[in-house]
Amino acid sequence: MTLWNVTAPTVRIVDDEEVRGTQTWVVQAPGSVEAVCQVAARVAAEDAVRHRRGAAVDSAAITTTRWRSPLGVLGPTVVCPQALGCGHGGPGQGADISSSAPLPAGCGATAA
């Protein structure tokens, strides 16, 4: 599996002014589409909404990039640090190295 940074643009209104930002997740998935689907499922969770202070997420503008460590990209042949000791070890297969992925069909999310 590969680690992905999945970033969702956010917007909220403070004193009649739009405040834009992002909310980012690091997820483990075989490809960028699966990473976006994982985040789409988490966007409306109470923890996620609280973290972004109630800001709405633009689900159509979610992007992904491969996670980079100080030593570079952890590719599909490197064991993910999150996988150590949890039974998920081993190299991923067929990793997607896309730089962005729109929200795929079937990965619907309810933005707060």
Tab-separated table of C-alpha atoms in Angstrom:
chain	number	residue	atom	x	y	z
A	1	MET	CA	0.000	0.000	0.000
A	2	THR	CA	1.024	3.573	-0.607
A	3	LEU	CA	0.535	6.560	1.680
A	4	TRP	CA	-1.387	9.486	0.189
A	5	ASN	CA	-1.891	13.111	1.226
A	6	VAL	CA	-5.508	13.878	0.409
A	7	THR	CA	-6.375	17.570	0.575
A	8	ALA	CA	-9.873	19.042	0.564
A	9	PRO	CA	-10.383	22.800	0.071
A	10	THR	CA	-12.653	24.341	2.721
A	11	VAL	CA	-14.602	27.573	3.149
A	12	ARG	CA	-16.464	29.097	6.086
A	13	ILE	CA	-17.950	32.503	6.804
A	14	VAL	CA	-16.501	34.586	9.655
A	15	ASP	CA	-17.928	38.094	10.203
A	16	ASP	CA	-19.424	38.117	6.690
A	17	GLU	CA	-16.054	37.214	5.161
A	18	GLU	CA	-15.123	33.967	3.394
A	19	VAL	CA	-12.248	32.166	5.084
A	20	ARG	CA	-10.658	29.567	2.820
A	21	GLY	CA	-8.415	26.761	3.922
A	22	THR	CA	-7.760	23.073	3.488
A	23	GLN	CA	-8.148	19.901	5.463
A	24	THR	CA	-5.620	17.174	4.791
A	25	TRP	CA	-5.632	13.479	5.597
A	26	VAL	CA	-2.819	10.960	5.216
A	27	VAL	CA	-4.328	7.636	4.219
A	28	GLN	CA	-3.021	4.281	3.137
A	29	ALA	CA	-4.487	3.000	-0.144
A	30	PRO	CA	-3.385	1.148	-3.278
A	31	GLY	CA	-4.167	4.160	-5.491
A	32	SER	CA	-5.266	7.777	-5.514
A	33	VAL	CA	-8.905	6.952	-6.307
A	34	GLU	CA	-9.157	4.644	-3.285
A	35	ALA	CA	-7.490	7.323	-1.126
A	36	VAL	CA	-10.082	9.903	-2.205
A	37	CYS	CA	-12.893	7.424	-1.498
A	38	GLN	CA	-11.563	6.903	2.036
A	39	VAL	CA	-11.554	10.651	2.641
A	40	ALA	CA	-15.001	11.087	1.081
A	41	ALA	CA	-16.280	8.673	3.704
A	42	ARG	CA	-14.620	10.710	6.501
A	43	VAL	CA	-15.485	14.269	5.428
A	44	ALA	CA	-18.809	14.437	7.284
A	45	ALA	CA	-17.555	12.731	10.456
A	46	GLU	CA	-17.996	14.779	13.618
A	47	ASP	CA	-14.221	14.865	14.254
A	48	ALA	CA	-13.504	16.158	10.738
A	49	VAL	CA	-16.173	18.869	10.936
A	50	ARG	CA	-14.939	19.990	14.352
A	51	HIS	CA	-11.323	20.038	13.150
A	52	ARG	CA	-12.173	22.421	10.315
A	53	ARG	CA	-14.410	24.513	12.602
A	54	GLY	CA	-17.549	23.718	10.644
A	55	ALA	CA	-16.177	24.798	7.273
A	56	ALA	CA	-17.744	23.281	4.173
A	57	VAL	CA	-15.628	21.013	1.963
A	58	ASP	CA	-15.495	21.355	-1.813
A	59	SER	CA	-15.647	17.623	-2.583
A	60	ALA	CA	-15.195	18.223	-6.322
A	61	ALA	CA	-11.803	19.859	-5.699
A	62	ILE	CA	-10.208	17.137	-3.526
A	63	THR	CA	-6.649	16.372	-4.662
A	64	THR	CA	-4.122	13.672	-3.847
A	65	THR	CA	-0.360	13.434	-3.865
A	66	ARG	CA	1.862	10.617	-2.759
A	67	TRP	CA	3.094	11.131	0.778
A	68	ARG	CA	6.774	12.015	1.008
A	69	SER	CA	9.041	11.342	3.925
A	70	PRO	CA	12.318	13.215	4.477
A	71	LEU	CA	13.862	10.322	2.529
A	72	GLY	CA	11.500	10.691	-0.449
A	73	VAL	CA	8.417	8.880	-1.662
A	74	LEU	CA	7.481	5.671	0.061
A	75	GLY	CA	6.712	3.651	-3.029
A	76	PRO	CA	4.725	0.468	-3.421
A	77	THR	CA	7.742	-1.711	-2.637
A	78	VAL	CA	8.407	-0.117	0.763
A	79	VAL	CA	6.490	-1.251	3.833
A	80	CYS	CA	4.243	1.532	5.069
A	81	PRO	CA	5.258	2.746	8.566
A	82	GLN	CA	1.598	2.524	9.629
A	83	ALA	CA	1.544	-1.133	8.624
A	84	LEU	CA	4.341	-2.262	10.912
A	85	GLY	CA	3.044	-4.542	13.605
A	86	CYS	CA	-0.609	-4.300	12.621
A	87	GLY	CA	-0.892	-7.201	10.218
A	88	HIS	CA	-0.989	-5.089	7.054
A	89	GLY	CA	2.714	-5.362	6.251
A	90	GLY	CA	4.049	-6.099	2.846
A	91	PRO	CA	4.444	-4.187	-0.350
A	92	GLY	CA	1.465	-2.721	-2.162
A	93	GLN	CA	0.727	-3.716	-5.707
A	94	GLY	CA	-0.139	-1.594	-8.689
A	95	ALA	CA	0.220	1.726	-6.931
A	96	ASP	CA	-1.256	4.750	-8.654
A	97	ILE	CA	1.106	7.719	-8.728
A	98	SER	CA	-1.410	10.302	-9.940
A	99	SER	CA	-0.846	13.825	-8.693
A	100	SER	CA	-4.542	14.528	-8.328
A	101	ALA	CA	-7.811	12.679	-8.381
A	102	PRO	CA	-11.282	14.169	-8.588
A	103	LEU	CA	-13.917	12.634	-6.369
A	104	PRO	CA	-14.793	9.402	-8.185
A	105	ALA	CA	-18.371	8.387	-8.922
A	106	GLY	CA	-19.687	6.236	-6.112
A	107	CYS	CA	-17.556	7.956	-3.487
A	108	GLY	CA	-20.214	10.458	-2.512
A	109	ALA	CA	-19.644	12.615	0.537
A	110	THR	CA	-21.806	14.962	2.485
A	111	ALA	CA	-19.837	18.109	3.106
A	112	ALA	CA	-20.583	19.960	6.315
